[in-house]
Amino acid sequence: MEAKTVEQILASVAQAHTLVQCAARGKLDNAVEKALALVGAAFDADRAYIFQTRDHVFIDNTHEWCAAGIASFKGDLQKVPYSVGELMWAAFKSHGVLLLPDITMVPMGTEIRQALTMQGINALIAVPIYQDAAITGFLGLDFCAGPRRFSSVDQQALLGLAATLSLALQAEFQTRKSGRLDAELRAVNERLRAMLRVAPEILLEFDADGVIVAFHHNAPLGPELNPTEIIGRPPEAVFPAQAASIIRLALQQAKTAGSSEALRYALLTDGQDKRFSVHAMMRKARGPGGAAGYLVILRDVTQSHLQDQHIRQLVRVADLSTNLIFLMDAGHRITWMNPASVNHSGIPLDEAMGKLPSEVLRLADSDPEAARIITAALDRGEDVEQEVRACSRAGQPYWVRLTIKKLCDSSNEIEAFMVVGVNVTRAKLAEARALQERAYTMDALLEGIALVQPEGRFIYINSVLRGFLKLPAEVPAQALSWHDITPPQFNALLTLLLPELYAQGSWQGEMDLREESDTGRCFDMSIAVQEDGNFLFIARDVTARKNAMREQTLLREQLQIAQSRQLVTQLAGGLAHDVANTLAVIAQVLETVKLAQDAPGALALGRIEAAVAQAQTLVRNLSQLGRRSARPSLIDLRPLVRQAAELLRPGLRSGAQLTLDLPEDPVEIRGDVTGVMQVLLNLLLNARDALRITRDQTGQITARARPCLVLDTAPAITLGHLIPGQSYAVLEISDSGEGMTPERVASIFKPYFSTKGDDGMGLGLSIVADIVATALGAIEVQSHPDRGTTLRIYWPCPHSQPANHAFAPPTLPALHGRTILLVDDDDDELLHMAQALSAAGAEVASCITPEDALDALSAEPDGWELVVTDMDMGLMSGIELGRKLRKVRANLPIVLVTGGDIGHSMTSDHGKEFAFVLRKPVSETALVAVCLDCLLRRAH
C-alpha cells in the first residue's frame, strides 16, 4: 500500500476531530466509529480502537475499526486485569504516549507481550483518554504486517484526537449519567407511591359514642381523606356500608372484651378485590374527668391474604401429591411430612416428628452409603440430589429419587429444609428387567462385553469376556476392578487413550495380549463413552483370523518361490538341453578328427576335448538348477480352494464376483500342496484377467470341486489322458470372460504363449500342465468366444486303480518285467532315465544315437513294449525317429522328451506318432508314471 503523506494524515485527523465535535446528542458512538475508520486508514493501521477501563479492569472496546482481512478482537480483553497494561500506564504517565515500533522491545513472558502476540500485533501506538484528570482508557492503533516507525507528527496528531475524544466521551458520560439518575429517581418515587397504594394503614380514634375524634394515616384507603370530612362523624358517614358495619362490630367487641378480634372484610377498590382487617381496642380515660374511647386500626391485608391462600393451596397439593414431601428444621429433623410419606414409610406423622429422614426411610439398613452422602452434604449446607433404596416399616424395599433444598431467611441463614422424593420403583424394576434382558442378549453374543464405571469398577461382564479374562462365573461383576484383572499392557494403553476417548467418544483398535502361561491372543477392541459416563467395552477374539492371515501370507510367499523356481527350471532345462546337444556334436566331430591327426594336433584336440567334457559337466549341473523335490501327501481340495479364493478376492475389480461350489464331504487327492495351490491360483488369476467388466456388465468366476468318481463317458481331453476305470476328482474353474477360439485353446499350454500381450509371461498354464502331467492327471478346456471358458482338472484319486487292469502284486515295482528302449544323445540324461526306469522294475536298453535305436527295433520288432526318445539328437530329430520306428512297428507306443515348446497338447500333429510328450527337466516320478500309463492304455 502507498504510504500517506503528512498532509493526508493531518487532513484525515482533522476530519475525525470535526466528526466527534459536531456529533449530535446520542449520535456520538456512530461519529467515533467513523473517526476511527478515518484515522486507521490514514495511518495504514490494521486496527483502530478505543479501550475503556473501570475498577482496574479492561471493560469495553465497543469502538473498533478493522482493516479488510483483519479479525476483530472485540471482547477478547473483557475482564482482563488492569495490571496487564502496566507498561501502557507507565508510558502514559512519563511520556504521554506509548510507542512500540516493534513488540520485540517488550520482554518475553510478560502478560502484555503474550496478549499482543496472540492478536498478531507487531507494532503499536497508543495515547491516553482522560476523565476528571484520571486515565480511563486509551486510543490505539495496531500494525500486524511488521514493525512501524512513528514520527512526532503521528504522536501529536493522535494526542490531539485523544483530547477531543476525551471531552466528547466525558460529556456523553455525564449526559448518560444525568439521565440515568433522573430515571432512577422517577423509579424510586413510583415505587414509593405504589407501596403506599398497596399497603395503606389508618389509625382512627373514636369517643365512647363511636364518633371519630382523630385519625392518622400512612396512605389513603381510597380518596384523599380530609380531616374536616372525617372528624366528628360516625363510621357510616365516612366508609362504605360493609366497612362501617365491621368497624361497629369491632367497637362492640372492644367495649365488651377490651379488644376485638382481627376482623376482615372484602372490598372492591379501583376494580380490584382487596382484603382489609379491622382491630379495635378500648382506650381508657385520659386524666380526671376524661372520657373513655376506642382505637381502631384499618390495614390492607390483600397481599398476606393471597400468601395465606397460596400456602393453603400448597399444603393441599402436598397432601394430595403421590411424592414424598418432608419439611426439616435447621438440624435436619422432620417437622412435617405429607400423607404419601406416611403411606410409603409406614410411620405416622406424630411418630416421625423429630426424626431424621434417613431414619424414616430406614437407609441405615437398606442404603447406608447414600445416608452418609446425604448427611455430609447437608452438614455443608448444600442441596442434595440422590437416588436411594429405602425400606418401609413392613420391610418392603422401594426406590426414591430425593431432592433436598435449603430454605433461607432474609439474612440468608438456613432455617429449614424441604425434601421431595419421587418413587422410581417401577422405573428401577423396568431398568433391572432391561438389564437382565440385555445381559441375556450379551451372553448370547460371541463378543466379550462389559460395562465399566469411570473409576474402573465393573457394572456388568458377559460370559464371553469372563472366558477371555479367565474369571470365575460366581464372582460378581461389581466386586471387580478393571485394573486388577486386565493385563498390564492394556492398562497402560487405556491410560494413554483416555484423552482421545473422552474427546472422540469412542476408540477402536487391536491388541495382542500375552501372558507367561499363554501363547498369546489377539483381540479387536471397541470402547465407547455412554451418556451416563460409563464405558461400553466390546472385545472380539480375532486370533484365528490373524493366524489364518499369517498362514495365507506364508502360503503366498511359498507360491511365489515355487513360481520362480519353476521358471528357473524351465529356462535352465531348455538352455542346458540345447547346449548339451551342441556339445555332443562337437565331441563326435573331435573323435573323428583325432584319428587323422598327428601327435601335436592330437594334443591340441585333447585339450579341446577336455574343455568340452568340462562344459558338459557344467551343463548337467545347470539342468538340475531349480528342481524342487515334491512331497506328495493326502490333500483335501476344499480348504485349498477356499484359501486360493481368499488370496484372489482383494484383487477383484468392482463388479466381479467369485463363487465357490464345494461339497460337504472331503475331496481327497494325493499331491503336493504347493503344486496344487499353484494350479488353483494360475487358473483363478487367468479367469479374473479374462473378465470384461463394464458399467452394464458384471463378471462371474466359479470354482467347483467334485469328489472321486469313475467317469461313465470320456470327456474331450485337451491335455493328458484318462485311464479307463480310474476314479478322478474334478476341479473346475469357469469364467464369464471373453473366451477363446479353438486355435488359441490348442496353444495355451505352450511355454511363453500368452493372450495378455505384454502383461503376461505365458508360463502360468505351462506350469499347470507340468504339475497335472506329473500327477498323471488330465485337463479339459471348453471355451467359446464371448461366452467364457471352463477348465476342468481331472486328478487321480488315491488308493484307486482301473477296474479291469491286472496290476502287478503290490510287492512288485510298477514296471516290473516291462521292456523299454531309451534313445538320447546325452549320456547323463540317458543314465538318469535308465536308472529311474530300472528302479521301477523295467528292463531297459539305452541307445546313444537314433540309428542304434532303429537297428535294435528292426532286429527284434516285438522285443520292446515302449520307446522313450529325446527330441534333439543331431541330424535326426525325435519326430523323424518316431516316424521311422512306426514304419517298423505301427502299434509301438512312443514317448517324446523335449526341452522345446512343442507343448503338451495331444491334439497337435505329433499326437499320431507319440503316446505322450514330456518336457525337460523330467522328474523320476513323472517318467515312471507316464510309461506306466502308456503301457496300461496299450494293453486295452
Tab-separated table of C-alpha atoms in Angstrom, residues 102-513:
chain	number	residue	atom	x	y	z
A	102	ASP	CA	8.453	-3.433	17.352
A	103	ILE	CA	6.906	-5.673	20.024
A	104	THR	CA	10.225	-7.443	20.434
A	105	MET	CA	11.021	-4.448	22.639
A	106	VAL	CA	8.581	-5.899	25.176
A	107	PRO	CA	10.180	-8.564	27.407
A	108	MET	CA	9.246	-12.175	26.638
A	109	GLY	CA	6.909	-13.850	29.107
A	110	THR	CA	5.107	-10.662	30.156
A	111	GLU	CA	1.317	-10.680	30.005
A	112	ILE	CA	1.121	-7.787	27.563
A	113	ARG	CA	3.663	-9.483	25.233
A	114	GLN	CA	1.514	-12.627	25.257
A	115	ALA	CA	-1.647	-10.599	24.547
A	116	LEU	CA	-0.022	-8.736	21.628
A	117	THR	CA	1.425	-11.937	20.148
A	118	MET	CA	-1.933	-13.688	20.436
A	119	GLN	CA	-3.554	-10.903	18.361
A	120	GLY	CA	-0.763	-10.951	15.719
A	121	ILE	CA	0.320	-7.377	16.553
A	122	ASN	CA	3.877	-6.365	15.531
A	123	ALA	CA	3.731	-2.601	16.249
A	124	LEU	CA	1.500	-0.358	18.374
A	125	ILE	CA	0.914	3.314	19.204
A	126	ALA	CA	-1.488	4.343	21.985
A	127	VAL	CA	-2.433	7.663	23.613
A	128	PRO	CA	-4.414	8.058	26.869
A	129	ILE	CA	-8.021	9.175	27.265
A	130	TYR	CA	-8.761	11.195	30.427
A	131	GLN	CA	-11.808	11.855	32.562
A	132	ASP	CA	-11.536	14.245	35.505
A	133	ALA	CA	-7.705	14.130	35.212
A	134	ALA	CA	-7.705	10.335	35.528
A	135	ILE	CA	-6.753	7.902	32.757
A	136	THR	CA	-9.894	5.959	31.871
A	137	GLY	CA	-8.754	4.338	28.639
A	138	PHE	CA	-6.693	4.826	25.526
A	139	LEU	CA	-6.854	5.277	21.760
A	140	GLY	CA	-4.753	2.636	19.998
A	141	LEU	CA	-3.570	1.750	16.501
A	142	ASP	CA	-2.332	-1.829	15.748
A	143	PHE	CA	0.022	-2.791	12.926
A	144	CYS	CA	0.156	-6.535	12.091
A	145	ALA	CA	2.269	-6.563	8.914
A	146	GLY	CA	5.551	-5.800	10.686
A	147	PRO	CA	7.471	-3.153	12.674
A	148	ARG	CA	6.467	0.513	12.150
A	149	ARG	CA	8.265	3.794	12.819
A	150	PHE	CA	6.275	6.636	14.428
A	151	SER	CA	7.071	10.330	13.919
A	152	SER	CA	6.435	13.223	16.259
A	153	VAL	CA	3.656	14.337	13.891
A	154	ASP	CA	1.961	10.934	14.398
A	155	GLN	CA	2.135	11.391	18.153
A	156	GLN	CA	0.828	14.968	18.178
A	157	ALA	CA	-1.991	14.166	15.769
A	158	LEU	CA	-3.197	11.227	17.891
A	159	LEU	CA	-2.785	13.181	21.175
A	160	GLY	CA	-4.960	15.970	19.788
A	161	LEU	CA	-7.625	13.498	18.639
A	162	ALA	CA	-7.493	11.739	22.015
A	163	ALA	CA	-8.109	15.072	23.788
A	164	THR	CA	-11.156	15.726	21.611
A	165	LEU	CA	-12.402	12.167	22.239
A	166	SER	CA	-11.843	12.575	25.998
A	167	LEU	CA	-14.007	15.732	26.111
A	168	ALA	CA	-16.704	14.188	23.929
A	169	LEU	CA	-16.779	10.907	25.844
A	170	GLN	CA	-16.813	12.723	29.221
A	171	ALA	CA	-19.700	14.923	28.079
A	172	GLU	CA	-21.554	11.880	26.765
A	173	PHE	CA	-20.852	10.067	30.028
A	174	GLN	CA	-22.221	12.985	32.106
A	175	THR	CA	-25.298	13.218	29.913
A	176	ARG	CA	-25.973	9.498	30.265
A	177	LYS	CA	-25.259	9.614	33.994
A	178	SER	CA	-27.682	12.507	34.493
A	179	GLY	CA	-30.343	10.731	32.503
A	180	ARG	CA	-29.739	7.554	34.471
A	181	LEU	CA	-30.051	9.383	37.806
A	182	ASP	CA	-33.278	11.038	36.682
A	183	ALA	CA	-34.687	7.684	35.654
A	184	GLU	CA	-33.665	6.135	38.969
A	185	LEU	CA	-35.313	8.990	40.920
A	186	ARG	CA	-38.513	8.600	38.951
A	187	ALA	CA	-38.458	4.855	39.606
A	188	VAL	CA	-37.971	5.372	43.371
A	189	ASN	CA	-40.879	7.800	43.535
A	190	GLU	CA	-43.068	5.428	41.583
A	191	ARG	CA	-42.146	2.536	43.900
A	192	LEU	CA	-42.966	4.651	46.976
A	193	ARG	CA	-46.326	5.621	45.543
A	194	ALA	CA	-47.029	2.018	44.663
A	195	MET	CA	-46.137	0.883	48.187
A	196	LEU	CA	-48.437	3.459	49.705
A	197	ARG	CA	-51.202	2.429	47.344
A	198	VAL	CA	-50.971	-1.296	48.074
A	199	ALA	CA	-50.121	-1.097	51.782
A	200	PRO	CA	-52.306	1.659	53.363
A	201	GLU	CA	-52.947	1.822	57.087
A	202	ILE	CA	-55.311	4.109	59.041
A	203	LEU	CA	-55.400	4.716	62.811
A	204	LEU	CA	-58.805	6.051	63.973
A	205	GLU	CA	-59.698	7.362	67.434
A	206	PHE	CA	-63.345	7.112	68.490
A	207	ASP	CA	-65.130	8.515	71.525
A	208	ALA	CA	-67.392	6.377	73.676
A	209	ASP	CA	-70.298	7.011	71.288
A	210	GLY	CA	-68.430	5.783	68.245
A	211	VAL	CA	-67.733	9.164	66.685
A	212	ILE	CA	-64.336	9.823	65.079
A	213	VAL	CA	-62.375	12.338	67.111
A	214	ALA	CA	-58.933	11.979	65.455
A	215	PHE	CA	-57.123	9.979	62.749
A	216	HIS	CA	-53.683	9.243	61.349
A	217	HIS	CA	-52.891	7.528	58.037
A	218	ASN	CA	-49.815	6.358	56.145
A	219	ALA	CA	-51.678	6.473	52.866
A	220	PRO	CA	-55.301	6.847	51.849
A	221	LEU	CA	-57.519	3.813	51.654
A	222	GLY	CA	-59.398	5.406	48.835
A	223	PRO	CA	-59.824	9.061	48.011
A	224	GLU	CA	-57.662	11.566	49.880
A	225	LEU	CA	-59.058	11.918	53.438
A	226	ASN	CA	-59.864	15.466	54.567
A	227	PRO	CA	-59.878	15.969	58.387
A	228	THR	CA	-62.933	18.253	58.160
A	229	GLU	CA	-64.810	15.486	56.367
A	230	ILE	CA	-63.880	12.803	58.926
A	231	ILE	CA	-63.586	14.233	62.431
A	232	GLY	CA	-66.933	14.442	64.275
A	233	ARG	CA	-68.565	11.900	62.018
A	234	PRO	CA	-69.569	8.244	62.658
A	235	PRO	CA	-68.001	5.489	60.519
A	236	GLU	CA	-71.169	5.135	58.464
A	237	ALA	CA	-70.714	8.670	57.159
A	238	VAL	CA	-67.122	8.067	56.063
A	239	PHE	CA	-66.687	4.430	54.969
A	240	PRO	CA	-68.656	2.094	52.743
A	241	ALA	CA	-71.513	0.278	54.451
A	242	GLN	CA	-69.693	-3.089	54.694
A	243	ALA	CA	-66.593	-1.466	56.189
A	244	ALA	CA	-68.698	0.661	58.584
A	245	SER	CA	-70.565	-2.427	59.857
A	246	ILE	CA	-67.295	-4.250	60.518
A	247	ILE	CA	-65.934	-1.219	62.412
A	248	ARG	CA	-69.106	-1.117	64.536
A	249	LEU	CA	-68.698	-4.854	65.303
A	250	ALA	CA	-65.056	-4.320	66.305
A	251	LEU	CA	-66.091	-1.389	68.610
A	252	GLN	CA	-68.724	-3.578	70.240
A	253	GLN	CA	-66.200	-6.418	70.870
A	254	ALA	CA	-63.680	-3.934	72.295
A	255	LYS	CA	-66.320	-2.488	74.598
A	256	THR	CA	-67.115	-5.982	75.846
A	257	ALA	CA	-63.659	-7.605	75.968
A	258	GLY	CA	-61.280	-4.669	75.870
A	259	SER	CA	-60.167	-5.562	72.315
A	260	SER	CA	-61.678	-7.104	69.249
A	261	GLU	CA	-60.720	-9.941	67.024
A	262	ALA	CA	-58.879	-9.234	63.801
A	263	LEU	CA	-61.959	-8.849	61.654
A	264	ARG	CA	-61.647	-8.948	57.876
A	265	TYR	CA	-63.783	-7.797	55.013
A	266	ALA	CA	-63.541	-7.707	51.237
A	267	LEU	CA	-63.930	-4.565	49.224
A	268	LEU	CA	-63.770	-3.853	45.501
A	269	THR	CA	-61.328	-0.930	45.139
A	270	ASP	CA	-60.191	0.504	41.818
A	271	GLY	CA	-61.509	-2.628	40.113
A	272	GLN	CA	-59.519	-4.933	42.388
A	273	ASP	CA	-60.809	-7.329	45.033
A	274	LYS	CA	-58.968	-6.290	48.182
A	275	ARG	CA	-58.938	-7.577	51.725
A	276	PHE	CA	-58.832	-5.393	54.851
A	277	SER	CA	-58.505	-6.150	58.546
A	278	VAL	CA	-60.070	-4.161	61.418
A	279	HIS	CA	-58.865	-4.316	65.023
A	280	ALA	CA	-60.287	-2.228	67.873
A	281	MET	CA	-59.052	-1.629	71.409
A	282	MET	CA	-60.628	0.077	74.413
A	283	ARG	CA	-58.882	3.356	75.361
A	284	LYS	CA	-59.039	4.363	78.982
A	285	ALA	CA	-59.989	7.842	80.013
A	286	ARG	CA	-57.226	10.416	79.886
A	287	GLY	CA	-56.881	12.045	83.323
A	288	PRO	CA	-59.612	13.050	85.811
A	289	GLY	CA	-62.873	13.722	84.121
A	290	GLY	CA	-61.647	12.333	80.828
A	291	ALA	CA	-63.880	10.154	78.731
A	292	ALA	CA	-63.020	6.650	77.578
A	293	GLY	CA	-62.830	5.853	73.880
A	294	TYR	CA	-61.574	3.385	71.236
A	295	LEU	CA	-58.591	2.999	68.939
A	296	VAL	CA	-59.290	1.296	65.593
A	297	ILE	CA	-56.643	0.163	63.106
A	298	LEU	CA	-57.622	-0.459	59.458
A	299	ARG	CA	-54.962	-2.306	57.407
A	300	ASP	CA	-54.822	-3.568	53.790
A	301	VAL	CA	-54.059	-7.315	54.119
A	302	THR	CA	-54.668	-8.254	50.492
A	303	GLN	CA	-51.113	-9.486	49.979
A	304	SER	CA	-50.964	-11.520	53.193
A	305	HIS	CA	-54.382	-12.955	52.366
A	306	LEU	CA	-53.108	-14.089	48.994
A	307	GLN	CA	-49.999	-15.557	50.613
A	308	ASP	CA	-52.090	-17.438	53.152
A	309	GLN	CA	-54.316	-18.686	50.349
A	310	HIS	CA	-51.258	-19.781	48.383
A	311	ILE	CA	-49.845	-21.606	51.406
A	312	ARG	CA	-53.159	-23.369	51.977
A	313	GLN	CA	-53.210	-24.457	48.345
A	314	LEU	CA	-49.619	-25.681	48.567
A	315	VAL	CA	-50.433	-27.667	51.671
A	316	ARG	CA	-53.403	-29.168	49.881
A	317	VAL	CA	-51.226	-30.034	46.879
A	318	ALA	CA	-48.663	-31.628	49.178
A	319	ASP	CA	-51.403	-33.638	50.890
A	320	LEU	CA	-52.711	-34.904	47.556
A	321	SER	CA	-49.273	-35.497	45.963
A	322	THR	CA	-48.044	-39.050	45.441
A	323	ASN	CA	-44.473	-37.837	46.002
A	324	LEU	CA	-42.874	-37.959	49.414
A	325	ILE	CA	-42.587	-34.423	50.908
A	326	PHE	CA	-40.811	-33.601	54.169
A	327	LEU	CA	-40.055	-30.370	55.982
A	328	MET	CA	-36.994	-30.344	58.222
A	329	ASP	CA	-35.635	-27.809	60.641
A	330	ALA	CA	-32.074	-26.488	60.505
A	331	GLY	CA	-30.944	-29.531	62.493
A	332	HIS	CA	-32.277	-31.902	59.791
A	333	ARG	CA	-35.175	-33.076	61.999
A	334	ILE	CA	-38.595	-33.691	60.442
A	335	THR	CA	-41.235	-31.072	61.300
A	336	TRP	CA	-43.880	-32.233	58.845
A	337	MET	CA	-44.453	-34.800	56.138
A	338	ASN	CA	-47.328	-35.414	53.761
A	339	PRO	CA	-49.642	-38.457	53.689
A	340	ALA	CA	-47.705	-40.056	50.801
A	341	SER	CA	-44.611	-40.125	53.033
A	342	VAL	CA	-46.665	-41.786	55.765
A	343	ASN	CA	-48.016	-44.384	53.322
A	344	HIS	CA	-44.607	-45.256	51.855
A	345	SER	CA	-42.702	-45.375	55.126
A	346	GLY	CA	-45.473	-46.852	57.259
A	347	ILE	CA	-44.581	-44.360	60.040
A	348	PRO	CA	-47.307	-41.929	61.333
A	349	LEU	CA	-46.632	-38.175	61.328
A	350	ASP	CA	-46.578	-37.802	65.104
A	351	GLU	CA	-44.012	-40.595	65.354
A	352	ALA	CA	-41.896	-39.185	62.516
A	353	MET	CA	-41.706	-35.714	64.075
A	354	GLY	CA	-38.179	-35.008	65.314
A	355	LYS	CA	-36.611	-37.933	63.412
A	356	LEU	CA	-34.038	-37.743	60.634
A	357	PRO	CA	-35.286	-38.554	57.092
A	358	SER	CA	-32.694	-41.367	56.914
A	359	GLU	CA	-34.395	-42.934	59.962
A	360	VAL	CA	-37.876	-42.699	58.439
A	361	LEU	CA	-36.579	-44.145	55.144
A	362	ARG	CA	-34.503	-46.750	57.049
A	363	LEU	CA	-31.423	-46.033	54.946
A	364	ALA	CA	-29.092	-47.364	57.634
A	365	ASP	CA	-30.290	-50.887	56.724
A	366	SER	CA	-31.023	-50.553	53.012
A	367	ASP	CA	-28.576	-47.922	51.664
A	368	PRO	CA	-26.015	-46.770	54.290
A	369	GLU	CA	-23.683	-45.217	51.702
A	370	ALA	CA	-26.466	-42.949	50.434
A	371	ALA	CA	-27.294	-41.948	54.035
A	372	ARG	CA	-23.668	-40.949	54.606
A	373	ILE	CA	-23.540	-38.881	51.394
A	374	ILE	CA	-26.783	-37.046	52.228
A	375	THR	CA	-25.739	-36.248	55.800
A	376	ALA	CA	-22.347	-34.910	54.682
A	377	ALA	CA	-23.954	-32.679	52.023
A	378	LEU	CA	-26.500	-31.255	54.481
A	379	ASP	CA	-23.775	-30.545	57.035
A	380	ARG	CA	-22.012	-28.492	54.356
A	381	GLY	CA	-25.237	-26.596	53.676
A	382	GLU	CA	-25.527	-27.973	50.122
A	383	ASP	CA	-28.567	-29.017	48.147
A	384	VAL	CA	-28.848	-32.755	47.501
A	385	GLU	CA	-29.889	-34.863	44.508
A	386	GLN	CA	-29.627	-38.556	45.394
A	387	GLU	CA	-31.314	-41.796	44.420
A	388	VAL	CA	-31.721	-44.122	47.417
A	389	ARG	CA	-33.014	-47.584	48.167
A	390	ALA	CA	-35.452	-47.128	51.066
A	391	CYS	CA	-37.340	-49.685	53.110
A	392	SER	CA	-40.804	-49.457	54.680
A	393	ARG	CA	-41.585	-50.409	58.255
A	394	ALA	CA	-43.032	-53.678	56.882
A	395	GLY	CA	-39.686	-54.467	55.191
A	396	GLN	CA	-40.821	-53.700	51.640
A	397	PRO	CA	-37.982	-52.075	49.583
A	398	TYR	CA	-38.676	-49.150	47.288
A	399	TRP	CA	-36.506	-46.667	45.364
A	400	VAL	CA	-36.798	-42.902	45.810
A	401	ARG	CA	-35.087	-40.043	43.992
A	402	LEU	CA	-34.580	-37.412	46.705
A	403	THR	CA	-34.244	-33.665	46.109
A	404	ILE	CA	-33.349	-31.662	49.221
A	405	LYS	CA	-33.371	-27.847	49.073
A	406	LYS	CA	-32.365	-25.458	51.841
A	407	LEU	CA	-34.791	-22.668	52.854
A	408	CYS	CA	-33.135	-19.437	54.000
A	409	ASP	CA	-34.427	-16.385	55.871
A	410	SER	CA	-33.963	-12.752	54.866
A	411	SER	CA	-30.376	-12.788	56.171
A	412	ASN	CA	-29.607	-15.893	54.090
A	413	GLU	CA	-29.382	-18.104	57.137
A	414	ILE	CA	-30.683	-21.662	56.777
A	415	GLU	CA	-33.886	-22.020	58.735
A	416	ALA	CA	-35.318	-25.204	57.218
A	417	PHE	CA	-35.017	-27.853	54.501
A	418	MET	CA	-37.602	-29.175	52.065
A	419	VAL	CA	-37.386	-32.764	50.863
A	420	VAL	CA	-39.216	-34.075	47.786
A	421	GLY	CA	-38.945	-37.772	46.991
A	422	VAL	CA	-40.140	-39.299	43.708
A	423	ASN	CA	-40.923	-43.003	43.836
A	424	VAL	CA	-38.932	-44.569	40.974
A	425	THR	CA	-39.515	-48.189	41.950
A	426	ARG	CA	-41.309	-49.042	38.702
A	427	ALA	CA	-38.578	-47.430	36.645
A	428	LYS	CA	-35.883	-49.275	38.620
A	429	LEU	CA	-37.668	-52.599	38.181
A	430	ALA	CA	-38.075	-51.915	34.457
A	431	GLU	CA	-34.394	-50.965	34.267
A	432	ALA	CA	-33.464	-54.162	36.104
A	433	ARG	CA	-35.572	-56.194	33.663
A	434	ALA	CA	-33.985	-54.373	30.731
A	435	LEU	CA	-30.526	-55.020	32.175
A	436	GLN	CA	-31.398	-58.679	32.649
A	437	GLU	CA	-32.668	-58.949	29.078
A	438	ARG	CA	-29.580	-57.115	27.855
A	439	ALA	CA	-27.451	-59.479	29.893
A	440	TYR	CA	-29.180	-62.470	28.269
A	441	THR	CA	-28.611	-60.897	24.849
A	442	MET	CA	-24.986	-60.027	25.590
A	443	ASP	CA	-24.338	-63.516	26.955
A	444	ALA	CA	-25.623	-64.968	23.685
A	445	LEU	CA	-23.185	-62.913	21.599
A	446	LEU	CA	-19.751	-64.114	20.536
A	447	GLU	CA	-18.128	-60.838	21.589
A	448	GLY	CA	-16.901	-60.105	25.084
A	449	ILE	CA	-18.941	-57.202	26.514
A	450	ALA	CA	-18.629	-55.194	29.721
A	451	LEU	CA	-19.981	-52.001	31.257
A	452	VAL	CA	-17.347	-50.198	33.333
A	453	GLN	CA	-17.635	-47.141	35.574
A	454	PRO	CA	-15.165	-44.255	35.023
A	455	GLU	CA	-13.225	-45.227	38.135
A	456	GLY	CA	-12.742	-48.762	36.766
A	457	ARG	CA	-15.427	-50.716	38.655
A	458	PHE	CA	-17.420	-53.233	36.618
A	459	ILE	CA	-21.183	-52.922	36.266
A	460	TYR	CA	-21.640	-55.964	34.031
A	461	ILE	CA	-19.477	-58.642	32.370
A	462	ASN	CA	-20.894	-61.213	29.966
A	463	SER	CA	-19.803	-64.829	29.975
A	464	VAL	CA	-17.655	-64.493	26.838
A	465	LEU	CA	-15.494	-61.752	28.356
A	466	ARG	CA	-15.257	-63.751	31.576
A	467	GLY	CA	-13.815	-66.534	29.470
A	468	PHE	CA	-11.336	-64.161	27.828
A	469	LEU	CA	-10.212	-62.853	31.226
A	470	LYS	CA	-10.447	-66.283	32.941
A	471	LEU	CA	-12.866	-65.016	35.596
A	472	PRO	CA	-14.989	-67.491	37.618
A	473	ALA	CA	-18.730	-67.178	36.986
A	474	GLU	CA	-19.509	-66.949	40.705
A	475	VAL	CA	-17.506	-63.739	41.219
A	476	PRO	CA	-19.943	-60.760	40.910
A	477	ALA	CA	-19.018	-58.060	38.401
A	478	GLN	CA	-19.486	-55.282	40.964
A	479	ALA	CA	-16.695	-56.732	43.094
A	480	LEU	CA	-14.136	-56.430	40.299
A	481	SER	CA	-11.974	-53.537	39.176
A	482	TRP	CA	-10.699	-53.289	35.618
A	483	HIS	CA	-7.150	-52.500	36.667
A	484	ASP	CA	-6.921	-55.648	38.811
A	485	ILE	CA	-7.888	-58.251	36.202
A	486	THR	CA	-6.663	-56.956	32.833
A	487	PRO	CA	-3.076	-57.396	31.573
A	488	PRO	CA	-0.662	-54.560	32.399
A	489	GLN	CA	-0.073	-53.678	28.745
A	490	PHE	CA	-3.785	-52.959	28.259
A	491	ASN	CA	-3.943	-50.796	31.399
A	492	ALA	CA	-1.005	-48.783	30.075
A	493	LEU	CA	-2.726	-48.388	26.693
A	494	LEU	CA	-6.008	-47.331	28.337
A	495	THR	CA	-4.198	-44.610	30.294
A	496	LEU	CA	-2.837	-43.173	27.036
A	497	LEU	CA	-6.197	-43.473	25.278
A	498	LEU	CA	-8.349	-41.706	27.894
A	499	PRO	CA	-7.868	-38.165	26.495
A	500	GLU	CA	-8.730	-39.312	22.966
A	501	LEU	CA	-11.592	-41.432	24.296
A	502	TYR	CA	-13.226	-38.510	26.079
A	503	ALA	CA	-12.588	-36.170	23.133
A	504	GLN	CA	-13.847	-38.513	20.378
A	505	GLY	CA	-16.368	-40.521	22.384
A	506	SER	CA	-15.056	-43.870	21.157
A	507	TRP	CA	-11.927	-45.828	20.218
A	508	GLN	CA	-11.303	-48.979	18.200
A	509	GLY	CA	-8.121	-50.978	17.650
A	510	GLU	CA	-6.355	-54.302	18.013
A	511	MET	CA	-4.120	-55.594	20.757
A	512	ASP	CA	-2.042	-58.715	21.310
A	513	LEU	CA	-2.390	-59.912	24.900
